[in-house]
Amino acid sequence: MQYQTKLYASVAISLILTGTILAAPTSIAGAILGSSIFNVFSFAEAATIPAVTFQATDNPGSWFECSNTGKSSSIGCVPQSVAGTGEKSLAVIAPNEKIAFSSTAQAATLHTAVSLIYPTGAKNMPFDVDLLPPSLGGSGSPFVVSLNDPGIYVFFCDIHPYMFATVIVDDPKTKELDLGKTVSLPSVTAGGINALPTASDLALRLVHAFFVITNPNNWQNYPSTGTASWNPSYPPVPVLAYDANGNPVSVPDLNAFMHGYFGEPKTLSAPTPPSTPGVGQVWVDTQLEETAGKTKPGTATAVDANNFKVVRKVALPSINMNNPHNMWTDRDQKVIYQTQWFDNRVTVFDRTSGELIKDVVVGPDPAHVMTRVNNDKVHVSLNGENSVVELEPRLAAIDRNIPLGSPTESTHPHAHWMSSNGQMMVTPNADTGDSTLYNFPTDSIASRTATGHLPIATGMMPDSSKYYVANFLDSSVSVIGIDNVSGTPSAHLIKNINLLANYDPISGAVTGPIGGLPIQTPVSPNGKYAIGANTLTATITVVDTNTDKLVASLPCDAGCHGVQFGAKQGGGYYAYVSSKFSNRMIVVDPDPNHDGNASDAAIAGSILLTTANASPQFKSDAAITAYAGMGGQGILPIPLVYNGWVQNLPESWKEKLSNDQLNPLENNKNNSD
Ligand SMILES: [Cu+2]
């Protein structure tokens, strides 16, 4: 009963608060209300044995690992010989059989099971349930749901939105595997899609993304010299889909079809670093890299920005560091704050020696971390909860939990941003579809602004006049204005930028820059442009902050995820971009001709994140055992060059920066005069 109560409460609250019912087309609101609130999963159903169970894990790729737990009259978990070696999150069952989601094995924190894609009108869809492990008080009983209608279903964790499981409910009457006629994606593009043909470009891109994400053998492994082939594998099985006119499209061999459609195999060339160096270091969380001495994945990798060589990897085997996701540093740039996203801890280690200073339990799914410029306190978002935790510098003590909504809500904040004067914080509330503006001088919520579905990351202007929120499931960016920045602030929505306006989801035609499933979107320190990483389209988007228009997109890698700005030697900035399912980091020069306009943004180079690119001084606290250089997520260039932080740097760092880098806001003012 707990699941249901929680589900209905959270759905109802989110709809009321965000105005989703009013904003969404009637059909989608109807679908949400009709299925999620009123179609109760009965206890009779829950009591019967599921054909397959997806267990939440911390393991790269197989985050929802399939096991056969009943007798399916179809295939059940698709064996590796068919699914592709490494693919463990795919099942085929017969109509009216059940599946389950469980979190009783190794998961250390809260995950969720949410229906993302399902046959239009399918019974029991959509749903959104919490999977709390017994170690955190979970009941231990799985969530069971009956899949009655043939077609393709994709489920995910909406805290870690690349934990995927796919189930095909196969109609025994056809000789192929049935993807169904159309699928609902209530919120994958702005406005939602309620009847996407299964033989459409968007459906194929999503199928492609699933097989790349969930199978580590399908990740992009760049070589250190020469070229390598990227050849993702798909099940070589016959499938039946339907085009936009409702006509059946029979594909005799999915593997051959996908290779033809996406032009695979592709050639990956050895990364070539930028010709102009950066300043200092660039840290990147290689969150999926596995090492000796611990059971959990993830390292933090440091790159020397002078020569773009890997100088350190920090795995912290002594604390079994679990999925390190995002980092920040202190005023002196001496320590690294490190969140453990699949756990409940935040950690601080010495930036120079890599040695652990402290490991602190803060709460479920710590996602992002930033400091406040006025007091150097540390702020960590609890992605599985409702608050941002404030800690003393170096994590010396936990000061308080800052609530982002009412006590009955679960806002699930992911990547917050702090204002350059240290007085405000903005959060993307993934579960309530809005953004909280918090005012520190009064210690209160100044306002909440509705965004799109699953807002995941924020980035703020250097003068705090407005901020950007990436809406993951809508493929849009909300631009939110802040009034009265220095007094009692309040926020209002300026506009939503549709990142897929230049894309036809049926034909796949692309007529301009695009971004699908956006994640991080920081604003440049001089306030000229916001650079976004987009995981579905594998593109880097450039938004001009003058016009708030999408002006360019550049190619990225599979699972394009993190962006941060660092100083370019001699002036200007680099945007460093990480990708989860690639072993390299891309370096973007957002404004090569220094005219303040980023429509000519270009890729300056890329950096291999494995020890094949190590400097002679390379050090590590553990040997890499698998997925070398993979999992790029949080990025942290040292020194911090954002307005507010750059002024607090020690002299030894300041002297490495140019005048415009030291005074980003002044420079901004001059340029716009
Ligand atoms: Cu999760």
XYZ file of C-alpha atoms and ligand atoms in Angstrom:
674
model
C 0.000 0.000 0.000
C 2.891 2.279 0.724
C 3.883 2.359 -2.940
C 0.416 3.298 -4.091
C -0.096 5.970 -1.479
C 3.244 7.500 -2.296
C 2.583 7.339 -6.005
C -0.788 9.022 -5.900
C 0.320 11.685 -3.470
C 3.360 12.594 -5.504
C 1.540 12.601 -8.847
C -1.311 14.680 -7.495
C 0.984 17.188 -5.832
C 3.188 17.520 -8.871
C 0.208 18.090 -11.152
C -1.288 20.689 -8.858
C 1.947 22.543 -8.275
C 3.222 22.657 -11.788
C -0.064 23.153 -13.538
C 0.787 20.187 -15.735
C -2.874 19.409 -16.293
C -3.507 22.837 -17.696
C -0.313 22.957 -19.709
C -0.463 19.489 -21.225
C -2.729 18.560 -24.118
C -5.993 17.038 -22.871
C -5.078 13.588 -24.110
C -1.903 13.467 -22.064
C -3.488 14.826 -18.918
C -6.221 12.262 -19.446
C -3.694 9.496 -19.845
C -1.884 10.484 -16.657
C -5.051 10.761 -14.630
C -6.769 7.754 -16.190
C -3.993 5.263 -15.687
C -1.826 6.428 -12.900
C -4.329 7.539 -10.347
C -7.385 5.462 -10.959
C -6.116 2.154 -12.337
C -4.945 0.674 -9.075
C -2.625 -2.308 -9.195
C -4.567 -4.801 -7.151
C -2.997 -6.907 -4.441
C -4.249 -10.002 -6.262
C -2.043 -9.010 -9.185
C 0.879 -8.101 -6.992
C 0.738 -11.486 -5.311
C 1.253 -13.553 -8.452
C 4.687 -14.538 -9.670
C 6.302 -12.284 -12.281
C 7.911 -13.860 -15.342
C 10.975 -11.638 -14.989
C 12.345 -9.344 -12.290
C 14.565 -6.326 -12.835
C 16.902 -5.841 -9.879
C 18.347 -2.364 -9.221
C 22.159 -2.492 -9.178
C 25.144 -0.130 -9.152
C 26.715 -1.963 -12.076
C 27.581 -0.040 -15.242
C 25.070 -0.789 -18.009
C 22.954 -3.381 -16.208
C 21.437 -0.978 -13.683
C 18.181 -2.921 -13.959
C 19.394 -6.490 -14.273
C 16.905 -9.011 -15.625
C 16.426 -12.422 -14.008
C 13.843 -15.104 -14.768
C 11.623 -15.402 -11.730
C 8.642 -17.244 -13.207
C 7.705 -19.247 -16.217
C 7.231 -17.052 -19.245
C 5.447 -18.612 -22.178
C 7.783 -16.471 -24.265
C 11.541 -15.903 -23.882
C 11.825 -14.124 -20.520
C 15.193 -12.414 -20.050
C 16.762 -12.383 -23.501
C 19.936 -14.509 -23.342
C 23.272 -12.842 -24.080
C 23.691 -14.960 -27.207
C 20.689 -13.151 -28.703
C 20.610 -9.803 -26.889
C 24.334 -9.240 -27.421
C 27.044 -10.045 -24.875
C 26.770 -7.545 -22.019
C 23.083 -6.760 -22.539
C 21.222 -7.715 -19.334
C 18.191 -5.411 -19.258
C 16.001 -6.828 -22.043
C 13.079 -9.250 -21.741
C 10.401 -10.713 -24.001
C 7.191 -11.940 -22.401
C 3.709 -12.952 -23.545
C 0.629 -10.728 -23.160
C -0.846 -10.591 -19.634
C 2.343 -11.823 -17.976
C 3.876 -9.863 -15.142
C 7.207 -8.191 -14.552
C 8.697 -6.953 -11.281
C 11.148 -4.324 -10.103
C 13.140 -5.065 -6.982
C 15.834 -3.430 -4.887
C 17.003 -6.132 -2.519
C 20.506 -6.898 -3.794
C 23.287 -4.330 -3.860
C 21.609 -0.946 -4.369
C 22.633 1.421 -1.589
C 20.068 4.166 -2.075
C 16.667 5.108 -3.437
C 15.851 4.275 -7.054
C 12.548 4.473 -8.871
C 10.772 2.464 -11.557
C 8.889 4.682 -13.988
C 7.166 3.831 -17.272
C 8.799 6.016 -19.936
C 7.565 4.482 -23.204
C 4.639 2.098 -23.655
C 2.099 1.067 -26.292
C -0.485 3.835 -26.677
C -3.357 3.143 -24.334
C -1.655 0.173 -22.661
C -3.297 -1.020 -19.475
C -1.571 -0.191 -16.166
C 0.565 2.559 -17.753
C 2.005 4.927 -16.737
C 3.326 4.369 -13.217
C 6.001 5.832 -10.954
C 7.097 3.879 -7.875
C 9.924 4.141 -5.361
C 12.349 1.226 -4.931
C 13.781 1.663 -1.462
C 16.400 -0.954 -0.467
C 15.882 -2.822 2.833
C 19.047 -1.130 4.171
C 17.133 2.159 4.064
C 13.885 0.760 5.422
C 12.348 -0.641 2.231
C 9.895 -3.525 2.607
C 11.902 -5.844 0.374
C 8.833 -6.807 -1.642
C 9.052 -6.127 -5.354
C 6.763 -3.881 -7.338
C 4.789 -6.110 -9.714
C 2.889 -4.977 -12.793
C 1.019 -6.893 -15.463
C 1.830 -6.018 -19.083
C -1.277 -6.889 -21.023
C -0.937 -5.212 -24.399
C 1.602 -6.300 -27.059
C 4.350 -3.840 -27.932
C 7.503 -2.245 -26.569
C 7.791 -0.921 -23.010
C 10.752 1.050 -21.676
C 11.125 1.700 -17.945
C 13.666 3.907 -16.197
C 14.726 5.355 -12.867
C 13.778 9.024 -12.887
C 16.529 9.836 -10.372
C 19.253 8.228 -12.514
C 17.612 8.588 -15.919
C 19.895 6.159 -17.749
C 18.918 3.139 -15.653
C 16.793 1.409 -18.288
C 14.860 -1.815 -18.730
C 13.031 -2.793 -21.921
C 10.296 -5.399 -22.231
C 8.711 -6.516 -25.473
C 5.293 -8.049 -24.992
C 5.159 -10.349 -27.979
C 1.936 -11.183 -29.755
C 2.205 -14.950 -30.402
C 0.129 -14.550 -33.571
C 2.946 -12.833 -35.527
C 6.260 -14.377 -36.566
C 8.243 -11.256 -35.593
C 8.787 -9.572 -32.228
C 6.084 -6.930 -31.914
C 6.983 -3.337 -31.170
C 3.302 -2.391 -31.536
C 1.714 0.288 -33.706
C 2.365 3.425 -31.704
C 3.906 4.270 -28.348
C 3.181 6.982 -25.808
C 6.002 9.153 -24.527
C 3.972 11.508 -22.377
C 6.823 13.944 -22.085
C 9.775 13.144 -24.293
C 9.375 16.270 -26.385
C 7.728 19.573 -25.548
C 4.009 18.947 -25.308
C 4.455 15.184 -25.190
C 3.786 12.526 -27.794
C 0.861 10.210 -27.355
C 1.019 8.136 -30.545
C 4.534 7.886 -31.958
C 4.746 5.316 -34.772
C 7.187 2.561 -33.821
C 8.852 2.818 -37.250
C 9.640 6.533 -36.767
C 13.045 8.150 -36.457
C 12.505 9.123 -32.818
C 11.431 5.584 -31.865
C 14.523 4.175 -33.606
C 16.780 6.717 -31.872
C 15.340 5.669 -28.517
C 15.826 1.963 -29.315
C 19.375 2.807 -30.400
C 19.990 4.714 -27.156
C 18.723 1.784 -25.087
C 21.125 -0.730 -26.654
C 24.100 1.656 -26.445
C 23.417 2.646 -22.831
C 22.647 -0.758 -21.326
C 25.436 -2.757 -22.968
C 29.017 -1.703 -22.041
C 30.278 -3.543 -25.126
C 28.395 -0.965 -27.194
C 30.173 2.040 -25.655
C 32.513 4.288 -27.637
C 36.068 3.185 -26.994
C 38.394 5.738 -28.583
C 41.923 4.499 -29.344
C 45.082 6.315 -28.198
C 46.512 6.228 -31.725
C 45.071 5.620 -35.172
C 41.463 4.559 -35.515
C 39.077 2.017 -34.027
C 35.713 0.686 -35.135
C 32.578 1.407 -33.101
C 30.205 -1.408 -33.897
C 27.262 -1.620 -31.482
C 25.378 -4.919 -31.557
C 21.618 -5.397 -31.500
C 19.584 -8.596 -31.297
C 19.585 -10.171 -34.801
C 15.890 -10.952 -34.587
C 12.898 -10.172 -36.817
C 10.747 -7.297 -35.522
C 7.444 -5.809 -36.618
C 6.902 -2.043 -36.400
C 4.416 0.361 -38.004
C 4.983 3.544 -39.979
C 3.169 6.866 -39.717
C 0.437 5.660 -42.100
C -0.240 2.621 -39.953
C 1.396 0.248 -42.431
C 3.401 -2.686 -41.044
C 7.173 -2.590 -41.485
C 8.679 -6.031 -41.131
C 12.399 -5.997 -40.343
C 13.948 -9.440 -40.863
C 17.102 -8.679 -38.818
C 17.128 -5.817 -36.313
C 20.947 -5.842 -36.058
C 21.463 -5.431 -39.809
C 18.690 -2.838 -39.997
C 20.089 -0.676 -37.176
C 23.587 -0.792 -38.663
C 22.200 0.385 -41.997
C 19.964 3.069 -40.501
C 22.601 4.603 -38.221
C 25.570 4.086 -40.558
C 27.371 1.679 -38.225
C 30.017 0.552 -37.716
C 31.561 4.017 -37.376
C 35.229 4.953 -37.253
C 36.559 6.529 -34.057
C 39.803 8.471 -34.441
C 42.302 8.933 -31.614
C 41.459 12.112 -29.672
C 43.526 15.172 -30.623
C 43.860 17.757 -27.828
C 43.344 21.494 -28.472
C 46.387 23.333 -29.811
C 45.958 26.180 -27.294
C 46.311 24.945 -23.686
C 43.863 25.585 -20.911
C 44.758 26.789 -17.417
C 45.200 24.537 -14.379
C 43.440 21.187 -14.267
C 40.196 19.670 -15.464
C 38.633 17.030 -13.225
C 36.033 14.707 -14.688
C 34.032 12.003 -12.946
C 34.688 8.807 -14.867
C 31.750 7.362 -13.002
C 31.634 3.958 -14.693
C 35.347 3.109 -14.567
C 36.026 0.053 -12.384
C 39.097 -0.476 -10.232
C 40.729 -3.063 -8.027
C 39.991 -2.955 -4.326
C 36.327 -2.022 -4.403
C 32.988 -3.393 -5.565
C 31.466 -0.052 -6.659
C 32.360 1.701 -9.920
C 33.815 5.141 -10.438
C 36.909 7.309 -10.300
C 37.638 11.008 -10.504
C 40.125 11.680 -13.302
C 42.365 14.770 -13.347
C 43.679 16.167 -16.624
C 46.538 18.688 -16.751
C 45.129 21.543 -18.829
C 48.627 22.606 -19.905
C 49.217 19.472 -21.968
C 45.849 17.649 -21.706
C 47.458 14.543 -20.173
C 45.810 12.457 -17.452
C 47.704 13.110 -14.197
C 45.628 11.370 -11.538
C 42.793 8.972 -10.892
C 41.130 8.863 -7.489
C 39.071 5.723 -6.761
C 39.073 5.826 -2.944
C 38.938 2.051 -2.360
C 39.073 2.637 1.408
C 35.483 3.906 1.325
C 34.325 1.841 -1.688
C 33.477 5.123 -3.441
C 30.211 4.518 -5.302
C 29.393 6.202 -8.612
C 31.150 9.571 -8.121
C 28.938 11.995 -10.007
C 29.791 15.670 -9.507
C 32.521 17.795 -7.939
C 33.382 21.268 -6.675
C 36.299 22.804 -4.805
C 36.958 25.217 -1.945
C 38.177 28.833 -2.173
C 41.802 27.749 -2.008
C 41.268 25.136 -4.752
C 42.908 22.643 -2.411
C 40.214 20.000 -1.944
C 37.714 18.209 -4.148
C 34.154 17.715 -2.923
C 32.772 14.554 -4.478
C 29.169 13.282 -4.467
C 28.327 9.561 -4.586
C 25.099 9.545 -6.551
C 24.145 5.879 -6.145
C 24.779 6.111 -2.425
C 24.056 8.464 0.456
C 27.483 10.040 0.954
C 29.530 13.067 -0.003
C 33.282 12.951 0.246
C 36.175 15.397 0.340
C 39.705 14.527 -0.740
C 42.955 16.438 -1.162
C 43.268 17.669 -4.750
C 47.058 17.329 -4.843
C 47.621 14.067 -2.980
C 44.283 12.388 -3.775
C 44.031 11.386 -0.123
C 40.685 11.010 1.599
C 39.870 13.761 4.095
C 36.307 12.863 5.067
C 33.331 10.738 3.977
C 29.959 11.977 5.273
C 26.485 10.404 5.123
C 24.045 13.119 3.979
C 20.968 11.345 2.579
C 19.644 9.613 -0.543
C 21.301 10.119 -3.949
C 23.654 13.113 -3.416
C 23.884 14.509 -6.961
C 25.574 17.903 -7.287
C 27.736 20.050 -5.061
C 28.625 23.756 -5.095
C 29.969 26.278 -2.603
C 28.579 29.680 -1.694
C 31.006 32.504 -2.488
C 30.345 34.506 0.686
C 31.074 31.739 3.213
C 32.618 28.824 1.274
C 29.973 26.491 2.738
C 29.206 23.342 0.782
C 25.761 22.635 -0.683
C 24.840 19.133 -1.801
C 21.555 18.284 -3.531
C 19.722 15.165 -2.335
C 18.308 13.846 -5.596
C 16.190 11.183 -3.878
C 14.735 13.599 -1.367
C 13.493 17.136 -0.873
C 16.454 19.241 0.169
C 19.930 20.600 -0.315
C 22.296 19.816 2.565
C 24.509 22.628 3.809
C 27.866 21.644 5.281
C 30.832 23.498 6.749
C 33.936 23.874 4.554
C 35.826 20.582 4.199
C 32.618 18.848 5.356
C 33.617 19.575 8.962
C 29.951 19.402 10.044
C 26.450 19.205 8.622
C 24.733 22.535 9.308
C 21.204 21.889 8.065
C 18.897 20.564 5.368
C 17.409 23.347 3.242
C 13.910 22.263 2.140
C 12.903 23.034 -1.446
C 9.203 22.362 -1.060
C 6.655 21.554 1.610
C 7.459 18.696 4.006
C 5.052 16.349 2.204
C 6.737 16.853 -1.141
C 9.562 15.023 -2.778
C 11.109 17.536 -5.153
C 14.166 15.421 -6.124
C 16.601 18.279 -6.886
C 19.466 17.359 -9.214
C 21.955 20.021 -10.395
C 21.439 23.266 -8.469
C 23.302 26.525 -9.064
C 24.381 29.250 -6.634
C 24.261 32.952 -7.452
C 27.487 34.913 -7.840
C 26.712 36.981 -4.706
C 26.129 33.879 -2.558
C 22.604 34.963 -1.659
C 20.488 32.763 -3.905
C 20.250 29.134 -4.943
C 18.150 27.672 -7.757
C 17.230 24.005 -8.070
C 15.746 21.848 -10.830
C 13.100 19.764 -9.084
C 12.965 16.591 -11.151
C 9.915 15.104 -9.474
C 7.701 18.173 -9.205
C 8.505 19.715 -12.600
C 9.515 23.104 -11.267
C 12.412 25.151 -9.974
C 12.863 26.551 -6.480
C 14.548 29.929 -5.951
C 15.929 30.003 -2.423
C 16.827 33.287 -0.714
C 19.597 32.900 1.890
C 19.307 36.281 3.684
C 15.739 35.426 4.721
C 16.315 31.648 4.708
C 13.159 31.057 2.762
C 11.844 29.885 -0.590
C 11.463 33.050 -2.680
C 9.470 31.418 -5.457
C 8.793 28.274 -7.410
C 8.480 28.368 -11.177
C 6.952 25.638 -13.333
C 9.401 24.149 -15.852
C 9.102 21.179 -18.210
C 9.191 17.483 -17.326
C 12.117 16.197 -15.282
C 14.158 19.393 -14.958
C 17.668 18.131 -14.261
C 20.228 20.944 -14.351
C 20.568 24.714 -13.972
C 23.031 27.426 -14.929
C 22.897 31.087 -13.898
C 23.956 34.379 -15.483
C 27.023 35.963 -13.831
C 24.879 38.932 -12.718
C 22.147 36.556 -11.428
C 19.561 38.244 -13.680
C 18.244 34.983 -15.088
C 18.927 31.284 -15.178
C 18.506 28.279 -17.426
C 16.885 24.965 -16.552
C 17.403 21.896 -18.756
C 14.174 19.890 -18.941
C 15.389 16.368 -19.620
C 12.193 14.678 -20.792
C 10.836 17.686 -22.686
C 14.067 18.359 -24.573
C 13.644 22.005 -23.694
C 15.319 24.731 -21.664
C 13.296 27.005 -19.391
C 14.648 30.544 -19.178
C 13.719 32.013 -15.794
C 14.161 35.685 -14.936
C 15.069 36.853 -11.438
C 13.679 40.204 -10.301
C 15.147 42.278 -7.487
C 18.416 40.365 -7.353
C 19.859 42.307 -4.424
C 16.649 42.735 -2.413
C 13.801 40.260 -2.011
C 14.163 38.203 -5.170
C 11.396 36.534 -7.125
C 11.417 34.545 -10.337
C 9.273 34.368 -13.446
C 9.338 32.220 -16.557
C 10.632 34.163 -19.562
C 10.326 31.404 -22.154
C 10.868 27.751 -22.973
C 13.385 26.951 -25.691
C 12.374 23.829 -27.624
C 15.665 22.116 -28.451
C 13.967 19.824 -30.965
C 12.191 22.518 -32.990
C 14.466 21.722 -35.948
C 13.759 17.981 -35.829
C 10.981 15.882 -37.383
C 10.422 12.896 -35.069
C 8.806 10.856 -37.865
C 11.215 11.331 -40.763
C 14.256 12.331 -38.748
C 14.802 15.417 -40.914
C 17.073 17.934 -39.175
C 16.831 21.541 -40.371
C 19.003 23.345 -37.815
C 20.698 22.914 -34.456
C 19.084 20.268 -32.194
C 19.340 18.869 -28.694
C 17.411 15.879 -27.322
C 17.317 14.864 -23.637
C 19.450 17.793 -22.388
C 21.476 17.589 -19.172
C 23.982 20.176 -17.928
C 23.650 23.710 -19.270
C 25.992 26.190 -17.548
C 26.220 29.836 -18.610
C 29.683 31.067 -19.606
C 31.439 33.140 -16.910
C 31.048 36.252 -19.095
C 27.320 35.571 -19.484
C 27.351 35.391 -23.266
C 26.152 31.842 -23.932
C 24.826 28.699 -22.293
C 26.348 25.434 -23.487
C 24.285 22.262 -23.124
C 25.050 18.528 -23.275
C 22.312 16.441 -24.897
C 22.286 12.709 -24.373
C 19.697 11.503 -26.935
C 20.955 13.443 -29.941
C 24.620 13.313 -28.801
C 24.913 17.019 -29.488
C 26.324 20.062 -27.709
C 23.890 22.978 -27.924
C 24.749 26.667 -27.823
C 22.134 29.162 -26.612
C 22.791 32.893 -27.105
C 21.856 34.556 -23.810
C 21.070 37.853 -25.550
C 18.296 36.381 -27.663
C 17.718 33.151 -25.702
C 17.774 31.296 -28.988
C 19.455 28.045 -29.942
C 22.176 29.217 -32.339
C 24.348 26.138 -32.893
C 24.797 22.468 -32.126
C 28.003 20.448 -32.340
C 28.537 16.682 -32.417
C 29.097 14.964 -29.061
C 29.558 11.342 -27.962
C 27.156 8.693 -26.712
C 25.571 9.760 -23.440
C 26.691 13.410 -23.746
C 26.279 14.638 -20.169
C 28.433 17.220 -18.360
C 29.627 20.736 -19.218
C 31.710 23.251 -17.289
C 33.745 26.280 -18.292
C 37.456 26.619 -17.615
C 40.000 29.280 -18.502
C 41.688 29.157 -21.897
C 45.316 30.237 -21.797
C 45.666 33.896 -22.812
C 41.992 34.750 -22.324
C 38.547 33.381 -23.130
C 37.081 30.051 -22.074
C 36.858 26.416 -22.966
C 33.682 24.446 -22.374
C 34.699 20.934 -21.309
C 32.093 18.303 -22.221
C 31.879 14.745 -20.840
C 29.961 11.747 -22.173
C 28.863 8.745 -20.124
C 29.391 6.074 -22.770
C 32.656 7.313 -24.218
C 36.225 7.356 -22.895
C 37.045 10.888 -24.031
C 36.212 14.461 -23.037
C 35.432 17.027 -25.747
C 36.771 20.593 -25.578
C 34.625 23.317 -27.132
C 35.909 26.783 -27.957
C 32.599 28.640 -27.675
C 33.826 31.872 -29.194
C 36.943 31.359 -31.326
C 37.024 34.949 -32.677
C 36.281 36.584 -29.276
C 33.386 38.652 -30.590
C 31.031 37.605 -27.805
C 28.849 35.690 -30.258
C 28.910 31.907 -29.928
C 27.230 30.940 -33.190
C 30.737 30.101 -34.464
C 31.415 27.747 -31.511
C 33.731 24.938 -32.579
C 35.281 21.789 -31.187
C 38.871 22.647 -30.291
C 39.897 19.061 -29.606
C 39.284 16.091 -27.343
C 41.097 14.278 -24.547
C 41.417 10.543 -23.979
C 40.573 9.773 -20.329
C 42.451 6.464 -20.017
C 45.954 5.798 -18.742
C 47.033 5.433 -22.388
C 47.027 9.258 -22.248
C 48.790 9.442 -18.860
C 51.561 11.919 -18.109
C 54.857 10.561 -16.688
C 53.741 11.956 -13.312
C 50.502 9.936 -13.340
C 49.343 8.606 -9.960
C 46.383 6.518 -8.873
C 45.146 4.845 -5.710
C 43.839 1.775 -7.569
C 44.444 -0.141 -10.786
C 41.789 0.195 -13.479
C 40.111 -3.167 -14.094
C 37.244 -2.398 -16.518
C 35.557 0.320 -18.585
C 38.711 2.469 -18.716
C 37.930 6.175 -18.994
C 34.184 5.544 -19.245
C 31.277 7.242 -17.526
C 32.097 10.940 -17.982
C 29.660 12.994 -15.915
C 30.532 15.854 -13.525
C 33.316 18.197 -14.648
C 35.339 20.601 -12.516
C 37.960 22.883 -14.057
C 40.513 24.275 -11.571
C 40.708 27.219 -10.998
C 37.026 28.139 -10.738
C 36.439 30.966 -13.206
C 32.777 31.780 -12.582
C 31.897 35.287 -11.425
C 31.974 35.418 -7.628
C 34.319 32.445 -7.308
C 37.099 33.809 -9.522
C 37.494 36.898 -7.280
C 38.097 34.615 -4.269
C 41.013 32.719 -5.801
C 44.425 32.731 -4.106
C 46.972 35.041 -5.788
C 48.922 32.076 -7.119
C 45.925 31.143 -9.250
C 44.891 34.683 -10.134
C 48.246 35.374 -11.756
C 47.582 32.618 -14.299
C 44.417 34.360 -15.538
C 43.886 37.267 -17.911
C 42.211 40.533 -16.921
C 38.954 39.636 -18.622
C 38.925 36.230 -16.904
C 39.484 37.927 -13.528
C 36.655 40.392 -14.169
C 34.080 38.422 -16.147
C 31.179 40.745 -15.406
C 33.094 43.924 -16.244
C 34.094 42.392 -19.520
C 30.491 41.466 -20.158
C 29.343 45.044 -19.567
C 31.991 46.499 -21.858
C 31.167 44.150 -24.656
C 27.473 44.858 -24.624
C 27.879 48.642 -24.599
Cu 18.244 5.288 -9.781
